[in-house]
Amino acid sequence: MQANSGAKLGIGVIGCGNISMTYLRNAALFAGVELRACADISAEMAVLRGKEYGIRALGVDALLADPEVDLVLNLTIPAAHFDISFSALSAGKHVFTEK
């Protein structure tokens, strides 16, 4: 994504537990971003959140490889924060992490 291109920042959420609902619901308040995909260690949870918010449910590797995802919102458990954030950064994504 280029600055001032008018394109929205594509968000991919990793970690679809309870806190994700707050982030997913509030994303609609920001004109410059667009939810694109979600992933979770539990495929069922990712599918549930995907259906609730109209986004694709992917595996973590697929989300990180997705060219439509510019930023990874890391909402995993604290023990997984480093690995997910490092993988996202290594994939060329921006990262916002919870906690």
Tab-separated table of C-alpha atoms in Angstrom:
chain	number	residue	atom	x	y	z
A	1	MET	CA	0.000	0.000	0.000
A	2	GLN	CA	1.359	3.409	-0.939
A	3	ALA	CA	0.839	6.590	1.057
A	4	ASN	CA	-2.083	8.704	-0.148
A	5	SER	CA	-3.138	6.042	-2.655
A	6	GLY	CA	-6.708	6.115	-1.368
A	7	ALA	CA	-6.508	2.374	-0.733
A	8	LYS	CA	-7.572	1.042	2.621
A	9	LEU	CA	-5.155	-0.725	4.921
A	10	GLY	CA	-6.020	-4.431	4.814
A	11	ILE	CA	-6.236	-5.975	8.278
A	12	GLY	CA	-5.730	-9.647	9.082
A	13	VAL	CA	-6.622	-10.752	12.608
A	14	ILE	CA	-4.763	-13.650	14.199
A	15	GLY	CA	-6.441	-14.807	17.389
A	16	CYS	CA	-10.229	-15.018	17.323
A	17	GLY	CA	-11.019	-15.284	21.033
A	18	ASN	CA	-13.247	-12.963	23.062
A	19	ILE	CA	-11.110	-9.820	22.687
A	20	SER	CA	-11.265	-10.133	18.912
A	21	MET	CA	-14.954	-9.210	18.921
A	22	THR	CA	-14.136	-5.756	20.287
A	23	TYR	CA	-11.499	-5.118	17.627
A	24	LEU	CA	-13.577	-6.573	14.795
A	25	ARG	CA	-16.660	-4.575	15.763
A	26	ASN	CA	-14.734	-1.313	16.163
A	27	ALA	CA	-12.795	-1.647	12.904
A	28	ALA	CA	-15.863	-0.324	11.081
A	29	LEU	CA	-15.359	3.020	12.862
A	30	PHE	CA	-12.124	3.697	10.956
A	31	ALA	CA	-12.488	4.763	7.323
A	32	GLY	CA	-8.896	3.958	6.382
A	33	VAL	CA	-8.927	0.260	7.246
A	34	GLU	CA	-10.733	-2.814	6.009
A	35	LEU	CA	-10.951	-6.225	7.639
A	36	ARG	CA	-9.770	-8.829	5.136
A	37	ALA	CA	-9.222	-12.137	6.966
A	38	CYS	CA	-8.906	-13.886	10.298
A	39	ALA	CA	-7.081	-16.945	11.626
A	40	ASP	CA	-6.970	-18.874	14.868
A	41	ILE	CA	-5.396	-22.030	16.254
A	42	SER	CA	-8.998	-23.276	16.318
A	43	ALA	CA	-10.273	-23.380	12.741
A	44	GLU	CA	-13.845	-23.422	14.066
A	45	MET	CA	-13.300	-20.156	15.919
A	46	ALA	CA	-11.844	-18.505	12.822
A	47	VAL	CA	-14.802	-19.689	10.732
A	48	LEU	CA	-17.234	-18.360	13.358
A	49	ARG	CA	-15.596	-14.907	13.456
A	50	GLY	CA	-15.325	-14.876	9.677
A	51	LYS	CA	-19.055	-15.483	9.326
A	52	GLU	CA	-19.916	-12.933	12.022
A	53	TYR	CA	-17.899	-10.155	10.382
A	54	GLY	CA	-18.026	-11.107	6.704
A	55	ILE	CA	-14.324	-11.855	6.305
A	56	ARG	CA	-12.358	-14.866	5.119
A	57	ALA	CA	-11.218	-17.467	7.652
A	58	LEU	CA	-7.713	-18.658	6.776
A	59	GLY	CA	-4.891	-20.577	8.359
A	60	VAL	CA	-2.108	-18.485	9.864
A	61	ASP	CA	0.331	-19.232	7.034
A	62	ALA	CA	-2.260	-18.366	4.380
A	63	LEU	CA	-3.125	-15.108	6.145
A	64	LEU	CA	0.553	-14.139	6.349
A	65	ALA	CA	1.024	-14.904	2.648
A	66	ASP	CA	-2.100	-12.987	1.586
A	67	PRO	CA	-1.148	-9.886	-0.431
A	68	GLU	CA	-4.437	-8.220	0.597
A	69	VAL	CA	-3.324	-8.205	4.251
A	70	ASP	CA	-1.102	-5.215	5.016
A	71	LEU	CA	-1.254	-5.329	8.810
A	72	VAL	CA	-1.594	-8.234	11.218
A	73	LEU	CA	-3.589	-7.593	14.364
A	74	ASN	CA	-2.052	-10.091	16.797
A	75	LEU	CA	-4.662	-11.032	19.392
A	76	THR	CA	-3.156	-14.366	20.367
A	77	ILE	CA	-2.361	-15.491	23.890
A	78	PRO	CA	0.742	-13.821	25.372
A	79	ALA	CA	2.870	-16.964	24.942
A	80	ALA	CA	2.284	-16.819	21.165
A	81	HIS	CA	2.836	-13.071	20.674
A	82	PHE	CA	6.511	-13.251	19.752
A	83	ASP	CA	6.229	-16.107	17.254
A	84	ILE	CA	3.198	-14.626	15.484
A	85	SER	CA	4.616	-11.095	15.442
A	86	PHE	CA	8.012	-12.302	14.201
A	87	SER	CA	6.377	-14.386	11.466
A	88	ALA	CA	4.198	-11.462	10.401
A	89	LEU	CA	7.138	-9.060	10.277
A	90	SER	CA	9.179	-11.635	8.356
A	91	ALA	CA	6.310	-11.834	5.855
A	92	GLY	CA	6.546	-8.071	5.319
A	93	LYS	CA	3.436	-7.181	7.303
A	94	HIS	CA	2.964	-4.373	9.779
A	95	VAL	CA	1.983	-5.631	13.241
A	96	PHE	CA	-0.229	-4.394	16.050
A	97	THR	CA	-0.204	-6.686	19.058
A	98	GLU	CA	-2.429	-6.887	22.113
A	99	LYS	CA	-0.722	-6.455	25.518
